[in-house]
């Protein structure tokens, strides 16, 4: 009886909170864009029927002190007072005190199904009980089953899979393939791109904040087809001409390959000008190069409209790289290519100790099943459309929002002090970033100036979560 009373009381409290949220939200639904109304109360997190375990481990200050002593000084952390995150469940995270946060950044666009999704956990734990590691020198069904499932998601003749441990590794391998297959060295990437931080992929990356002064190696960065900041607006043809000009005047006329994200992640959720990749792929292939799609952040239905980001541009690449969401937090990446290109790797021994590890393969395969079973691509389209609609309405209320962009659950909000000049609102972004944390929302930051909020949550993120996020932004911006 006492248990039932507690459950009834819990539901009553949750319903009251829900009602309060709806009343709060409705107070803004009738506000015109010209209104200067200011929210008078902070929004409340949507109800969530889960209680985190009591935490008895080291506290934030102790963890930070140990981290500073024993981990590399190049590591950075978010927030003036960094959070000690100790538990996660679906689209929420919990700190050492048990406080719940809406995770709108998904471990840097990595948690696709949701934190600690039970189906993924079961697959990982069951495989761990049987065999954790053996490498590909022996047979095991997990890697073959996973490769088959992944290949079934690819268009055209993209049917050969190489498993690695990260997006950086995937892009390293893709660049190696491009050079071996084409017989050329020169790679083309976009300005504002991020493709990794290794000695090789750091050359493909084109944001100075992520690059060290080391040899970049036969890599050229062409003008970024950015509809908001780009010199040619959304004119894909003029951006594509820059690629042709580089090949004509900056190379022997032959290149190894071209690599691009369809929506630039670290660069601030920048979606390429429509039709750009179709034109550039034709140019690059005529110059003997192969075309690489970096799907590390855009893959697996996150864009909503398509399973792969490159499909939004109507192209089929020669090589596709992926990581992050493929494993829902497991250290897992992959390169998928054609049999013809894959054959060049057989010239020598190509081996990856942990690539295709039985545990990671079982977990990655489970991720694909969950995304299909729960229809997360369609869900991302539906919730993402709702989120973008509300954000664009918010843009009408707050001049600091210069641009709202993206697809599905891969969204960017660029903050500016002057909409005409598009001056980065660096200080204001930092203040809002802290305020959102105080309100219970964790977002990412991107762009060269760090003035773009990256909204890329786990794909179980709901419309109620989207409403809470926008209401929190509205409240925080109204207090600037």
XYZ file of C-alpha atoms in Angstrom:
480
model
C 0.000 0.000 0.000
C 2.776 2.422 0.930
C 4.480 1.677 -2.397
C 1.261 2.470 -4.306
C 0.807 5.701 -2.371
C 4.358 6.742 -3.247
C 3.743 5.956 -6.920
C 0.503 7.955 -6.958
C 2.220 10.865 -5.208
C 5.116 10.706 -7.677
C 2.726 10.780 -10.638
C 0.798 13.683 -9.112
C 3.987 15.712 -8.649
C 5.117 14.937 -12.183
C 1.721 15.930 -13.611
C 1.825 19.194 -11.675
C 5.271 19.957 -13.024
C 4.104 19.088 -16.516
C 1.098 21.378 -16.198
C 3.300 24.189 -14.976
C 5.589 23.722 -17.968
C 2.696 23.776 -20.399
C 1.222 26.902 -18.797
C 4.670 28.539 -18.911
C 5.167 27.589 -22.565
C 1.692 28.693 -23.625
C 2.388 32.151 -22.215
C 4.868 32.625 -25.059
C 2.914 30.989 -27.859
C 0.838 34.140 -28.397
C 3.717 36.593 -28.143
C 4.400 38.376 -31.443
C 7.894 38.733 -32.855
C 7.855 42.412 -32.010
C 7.060 41.778 -28.352
C 9.620 42.483 -25.663
C 8.026 40.141 -23.127
C 10.522 38.531 -20.793
C 9.937 35.068 -19.295
C 9.382 35.515 -15.574
C 10.218 31.982 -14.455
C 12.793 29.415 -15.547
C 11.403 26.397 -17.409
C 11.278 22.969 -15.809
C 12.806 19.766 -17.136
C 10.248 17.324 -18.572
C 9.318 14.493 -16.188
C 11.474 11.381 -16.444
C 10.687 8.200 -14.533
C 14.186 7.261 -13.475
C 16.135 7.711 -10.273
C 19.954 7.627 -10.429
C 21.895 5.528 -7.981
C 23.298 7.344 -4.944
C 26.853 8.372 -5.791
C 29.594 7.800 -3.223
C 32.696 8.259 -5.390
C 35.213 11.134 -5.625
C 33.718 14.613 -5.933
C 34.346 17.090 -8.749
C 37.198 18.964 -7.066
C 39.034 15.722 -6.293
C 38.591 14.408 -9.838
C 39.754 17.680 -11.351
C 42.842 17.814 -9.155
C 43.811 14.243 -10.110
C 43.103 14.939 -13.763
C 45.391 17.972 -13.715
C 48.151 15.923 -12.096
C 48.031 12.819 -14.255
C 46.379 13.674 -17.584
C 47.725 15.802 -20.421
C 47.423 19.586 -20.135
C 45.905 19.788 -23.627
C 42.645 18.320 -22.293
C 39.949 20.940 -21.827
C 36.655 20.875 -19.992
C 33.351 22.700 -20.278
C 32.121 25.270 -17.764
C 33.879 27.435 -15.219
C 33.046 24.830 -12.604
C 33.273 21.528 -14.506
C 30.533 18.973 -14.066
C 31.253 15.582 -12.532
C 28.929 13.418 -14.631
C 28.480 10.010 -13.012
C 25.447 8.425 -14.665
C 23.439 8.604 -17.866
C 20.058 7.316 -18.975
C 18.732 7.838 -22.523
C 18.786 11.622 -23.215
C 19.689 12.625 -19.657
C 22.859 12.859 -17.566
C 23.252 13.010 -13.788
C 25.955 14.711 -11.756
C 27.456 13.695 -8.411
C 24.547 15.232 -6.507
C 21.940 13.358 -8.564
C 20.894 16.475 -10.466
C 19.489 15.703 -13.918
C 20.554 17.491 -17.113
C 19.193 17.344 -20.629
C 22.081 16.154 -22.781
C 21.740 18.097 -26.032
C 25.260 17.216 -27.207
C 25.286 13.407 -26.848
C 28.902 13.044 -25.747
C 29.965 15.110 -28.772
C 27.443 13.582 -31.178
C 28.326 10.036 -30.134
C 25.380 8.660 -28.157
C 22.893 7.784 -30.880
C 20.414 5.391 -29.229
C 20.549 6.948 -25.760
C 22.804 6.644 -22.727
C 22.954 3.076 -21.433
C 20.311 1.837 -23.855
C 19.325 -1.597 -22.506
C 19.485 -3.406 -25.874
C 22.992 -2.151 -26.563
C 24.129 -2.921 -23.018
C 22.736 -6.460 -23.218
C 24.608 -7.161 -26.447
C 27.868 -5.827 -25.004
C 27.572 -7.729 -21.729
C 26.529 -11.026 -23.295
C 29.460 -10.948 -25.707
C 31.856 -9.900 -22.916
C 30.937 -13.037 -20.989
C 31.928 -15.253 -23.923
C 34.891 -13.613 -25.645
C 36.262 -10.103 -25.337
C 39.105 -10.188 -27.808
C 40.822 -12.440 -30.329
C 41.577 -10.233 -33.437
C 40.795 -11.069 -37.046
C 43.480 -13.760 -37.273
C 40.698 -16.068 -36.067
C 37.101 -16.304 -37.247
C 34.248 -14.875 -35.223
C 30.699 -14.303 -36.383
C 30.223 -10.904 -34.666
C 32.457 -8.925 -37.023
C 31.043 -10.635 -40.128
C 27.423 -10.163 -39.009
C 28.054 -6.503 -38.207
C 29.813 -5.861 -41.530
C 26.920 -7.477 -43.411
C 24.369 -5.347 -41.564
C 26.364 -2.172 -42.138
C 26.905 -2.896 -45.845
C 23.143 -3.372 -46.229
C 22.693 0.278 -45.231
C 24.991 1.553 -47.992
C 23.939 2.564 -51.519
C 25.592 1.503 -54.759
C 28.612 -0.764 -54.615
C 29.783 0.376 -51.176
C 29.969 -3.145 -49.784
C 33.440 -3.694 -48.244
C 33.903 -2.740 -44.587
C 37.064 -2.026 -42.572
C 36.577 -1.596 -38.831
C 38.732 0.803 -36.806
C 38.473 2.523 -33.409
C 37.649 6.179 -34.127
C 36.758 8.743 -36.759
C 40.352 9.911 -36.939
C 41.503 6.364 -37.734
C 38.750 5.996 -40.305
C 39.801 9.170 -42.111
C 43.479 8.152 -41.975
C 42.615 4.854 -43.652
C 40.376 6.541 -46.235
C 43.151 8.953 -47.197
C 45.586 6.039 -47.538
C 43.125 4.198 -49.777
C 42.593 7.273 -51.953
C 46.315 7.737 -52.498
C 46.991 4.083 -53.218
C 44.056 3.662 -55.581
C 44.568 6.900 -57.533
C 48.346 6.794 -57.583
C 48.327 10.482 -56.640
C 49.174 12.320 -53.427
C 47.216 15.572 -53.362
C 44.112 15.652 -51.177
C 41.439 18.349 -51.225
C 39.401 19.279 -48.153
C 37.189 22.206 -47.181
C 38.058 25.192 -45.055
C 36.309 25.025 -41.664
C 36.463 21.204 -41.788
C 37.340 18.816 -38.994
C 38.516 15.293 -39.868
C 40.675 14.327 -36.877
C 43.708 15.238 -34.820
C 46.330 12.653 -35.765
C 49.523 13.595 -37.579
C 47.840 12.722 -40.882
C 44.272 13.921 -40.464
C 45.344 17.173 -38.832
C 46.287 18.161 -42.362
C 42.705 17.602 -43.549
C 41.332 19.612 -40.616
C 41.024 23.332 -41.384
C 40.440 25.146 -38.100
C 43.564 26.695 -36.594
C 42.412 25.960 -33.045
C 42.846 22.233 -33.743
C 46.106 22.299 -35.731
C 49.728 22.090 -34.614
C 52.659 23.480 -36.583
C 53.743 20.257 -38.251
C 54.047 19.317 -41.952
C 50.552 19.100 -43.426
C 51.525 16.983 -46.431
C 50.042 17.479 -49.917
C 46.668 18.783 -48.702
C 44.866 21.862 -49.989
C 41.757 23.509 -48.540
C 39.267 25.043 -50.949
C 36.660 27.731 -50.250
C 33.933 26.494 -47.926
C 30.432 26.409 -49.514
C 28.859 28.017 -46.439
C 25.457 29.576 -47.263
C 25.626 31.933 -44.239
C 29.235 33.144 -44.260
C 30.468 32.071 -47.687
C 31.549 34.616 -50.306
C 29.184 33.064 -52.878
C 26.210 32.531 -50.583
C 24.381 29.366 -51.663
C 25.747 29.356 -55.222
C 27.184 25.837 -55.447
C 28.551 26.347 -58.969
C 30.852 29.187 -57.967
C 32.230 27.213 -55.018
C 32.738 24.196 -57.289
C 34.674 26.389 -59.732
C 37.180 27.069 -56.944
C 37.867 23.323 -56.783
C 38.390 23.220 -60.545
C 40.661 26.267 -60.359
C 42.777 24.579 -57.692
C 43.166 21.451 -59.816
C 43.992 23.530 -62.914
C 46.441 25.930 -61.286
C 47.636 24.249 -58.102
C 48.227 20.632 -59.098
C 49.565 18.513 -61.948
C 45.968 18.126 -63.025
C 45.632 14.941 -61.019
C 44.565 14.513 -57.380
C 44.187 11.626 -54.945
C 40.839 12.581 -53.516
C 38.372 14.991 -51.987
C 36.896 14.685 -48.493
C 34.027 16.591 -46.881
C 31.465 16.451 -44.130
C 27.956 17.113 -45.469
C 27.181 19.158 -42.369
C 30.378 20.379 -40.736
C 30.343 19.413 -37.075
C 33.159 21.083 -35.154
C 32.939 23.944 -37.646
C 29.499 24.861 -36.319
C 26.796 22.719 -37.980
C 27.403 24.246 -41.417
C 25.395 22.510 -44.147
C 27.053 22.681 -47.549
C 25.389 24.681 -50.333
C 22.745 22.546 -52.112
C 24.104 20.674 -55.113
C 27.744 21.326 -54.242
C 28.923 17.745 -53.801
C 27.395 16.535 -57.076
C 29.413 19.110 -59.033
C 32.620 18.625 -57.053
C 32.483 14.826 -57.227
C 32.364 15.081 -61.048
C 35.347 17.457 -61.074
C 37.438 15.321 -58.709
C 36.732 12.048 -60.524
C 37.730 13.606 -63.860
C 41.048 14.520 -62.177
C 41.615 10.880 -61.206
C 40.612 11.276 -57.570
C 38.167 9.472 -55.312
C 35.410 11.096 -53.293
C 35.232 10.536 -49.524
C 32.198 11.321 -47.365
C 32.963 11.905 -43.691
C 29.819 10.641 -41.931
C 31.328 10.570 -38.449
C 28.652 12.971 -37.168
C 25.916 12.978 -39.816
C 25.432 9.239 -40.258
C 22.840 6.733 -39.023
C 19.716 8.800 -39.578
C 20.635 11.813 -37.481
C 19.739 14.233 -40.290
C 16.227 12.786 -40.341
C 15.655 13.199 -44.068
C 18.228 10.528 -44.958
C 20.239 7.739 -43.322
C 23.522 9.233 -44.558
C 24.354 12.906 -44.836
C 25.772 12.561 -48.348
C 22.343 11.428 -49.577
C 21.046 14.951 -48.945
C 23.324 16.065 -51.794
C 22.239 13.314 -54.178
C 25.657 11.653 -54.471
C 27.258 8.263 -53.868
C 30.854 8.538 -52.596
C 33.680 6.121 -53.345
C 34.613 5.842 -49.656
C 32.532 6.563 -46.538
C 33.992 7.052 -43.067
C 31.980 6.741 -39.867
C 32.391 6.590 -36.092
C 30.737 8.175 -33.019
C 27.046 7.178 -33.369
C 27.980 3.788 -34.830
C 28.840 2.539 -31.336
C 26.663 4.652 -28.991
C 29.792 5.342 -26.943
C 31.943 2.335 -27.823
C 35.372 3.081 -29.359
C 34.308 2.105 -32.861
C 34.714 3.415 -36.382
C 34.461 2.073 -39.910
C 35.443 2.702 -43.503
C 33.142 1.400 -46.237
C 34.253 1.347 -49.847
C 33.907 -0.542 -53.127
C 35.559 -3.922 -53.798
C 37.728 -2.292 -56.459
C 39.187 0.299 -54.087
C 39.456 -2.223 -51.246
C 41.655 -4.436 -53.398
C 44.532 -1.938 -53.271
C 44.916 -2.652 -49.564
C 45.817 -6.264 -50.342
C 49.207 -5.155 -51.698
C 50.526 -5.315 -48.132
C 49.358 -6.536 -44.733
C 46.645 -4.207 -43.411
C 45.722 -4.977 -39.815
C 44.008 -3.294 -36.885
C 44.352 -4.980 -33.479
C 41.058 -3.771 -32.039
C 39.115 -3.113 -35.237
C 36.122 -5.431 -35.274
C 36.651 -6.536 -31.688
C 33.837 -9.000 -30.781
C 32.450 -6.766 -28.027
C 32.438 -3.622 -30.175
C 30.999 -5.550 -33.131
C 28.181 -6.945 -30.997
C 27.469 -3.498 -29.588
C 27.627 -1.784 -32.979
C 25.298 -4.353 -34.519
C 22.865 -3.778 -31.654
C 22.969 -0.033 -32.373
C 21.836 -0.635 -35.955
C 18.995 -2.848 -34.737
C 17.846 -0.283 -32.164
C 17.878 2.585 -34.662
C 15.713 0.503 -37.009
C 13.379 -0.895 -34.349
C 12.755 2.502 -32.757
C 12.563 4.296 -36.147
C 15.069 6.896 -35.031
C 15.587 8.397 -38.478
C 11.892 9.277 -38.800
C 11.893 10.385 -35.166
C 14.860 12.693 -35.809
C 13.047 14.197 -38.787
C 9.882 14.819 -36.769
C 11.486 16.164 -33.604
C 14.136 18.062 -35.568
C 11.491 19.832 -37.642
C 9.693 20.847 -34.449
C 12.948 22.034 -32.863
C 14.017 24.055 -35.916
C 10.590 25.636 -36.130
C 10.692 26.769 -32.529
C 14.276 27.998 -32.860
C 13.402 30.074 -35.917
C 10.497 31.588 -34.000
C 12.936 32.342 -31.173
C 15.225 34.026 -33.714
C 12.432 36.523 -34.327
C 12.433 37.381 -30.626
C 16.181 37.712 -30.089
C 18.506 39.646 -32.372
C 21.502 37.781 -30.973
C 20.482 34.733 -33.026
C 22.097 35.322 -36.400
C 21.404 31.929 -37.972
C 19.507 28.734 -37.220
C 20.575 25.847 -39.435
C 20.827 22.101 -39.791
C 18.698 19.035 -40.353
C 16.998 16.594 -38.034
C 18.892 16.424 -34.755
C 22.041 18.072 -36.086
C 21.367 21.743 -35.472
C 23.447 24.904 -35.087
C 22.524 28.266 -33.564
C 24.983 31.030 -34.453
C 25.095 33.985 -32.073
C 26.096 37.433 -33.300
C 26.221 40.977 -31.964
C 25.309 42.435 -35.352
C 23.148 40.520 -37.811
C 24.311 42.547 -40.804
C 28.022 42.194 -40.088
C 27.572 38.744 -38.514
C 29.993 39.706 -35.747
C 30.599 36.708 -33.443
C 28.975 37.162 -30.014
C 31.847 35.509 -28.160
C 31.273 36.937 -24.680
C 27.508 36.526 -24.865
C 27.860 32.916 -26.024
C 30.064 32.157 -23.019
C 27.511 33.690 -20.647
C 24.585 31.847 -22.215
C 26.546 28.598 -22.181
C 26.924 28.844 -18.399
C 23.328 29.941 -17.920
C 21.991 26.977 -19.885
C 23.975 24.647 -17.653
C 22.426 26.301 -14.599
C 18.989 25.710 -16.134
C 19.799 22.049 -16.770
C 20.687 22.054 -20.480
C 24.041 20.834 -21.799
C 24.870 21.958 -25.342
C 28.051 21.977 -27.413
C 29.964 24.874 -28.911
C 31.510 25.087 -32.355
C 32.806 27.324 -35.091
C 36.191 29.007 -35.253
C 35.024 31.680 -32.812
C 33.101 29.331 -30.534
C 29.874 31.284 -31.068
C 27.706 28.457 -32.411
C 25.620 26.317 -30.085
C 25.670 22.734 -31.357
C 22.387 20.950 -30.663
C 23.010 17.264 -31.427
C 21.328 15.178 -28.729
C 20.797 11.427 -28.455
C 18.212 10.457 -31.059
C 15.664 9.537 -28.368
C 15.343 13.300 -27.675
C 11.640 14.240 -27.622
C 9.505 17.230 -28.555
C 9.100 17.975 -24.842
C 12.906 18.045 -24.572
C 13.052 20.355 -27.587
C 10.499 22.681 -26.023
C 12.398 22.758 -22.751
C 15.649 23.542 -24.560
C 14.101 26.421 -26.520
C 12.331 27.763 -23.433
C 15.643 27.675 -21.549
C 17.342 29.571 -24.380
C 14.528 32.122 -24.395
C 14.788 32.591 -20.627
C 18.598 32.872 -20.684
C 18.644 35.293 -23.619
C 15.993 37.446 -22.009
C 18.276 37.872 -18.992
C 21.296 39.097 -20.982
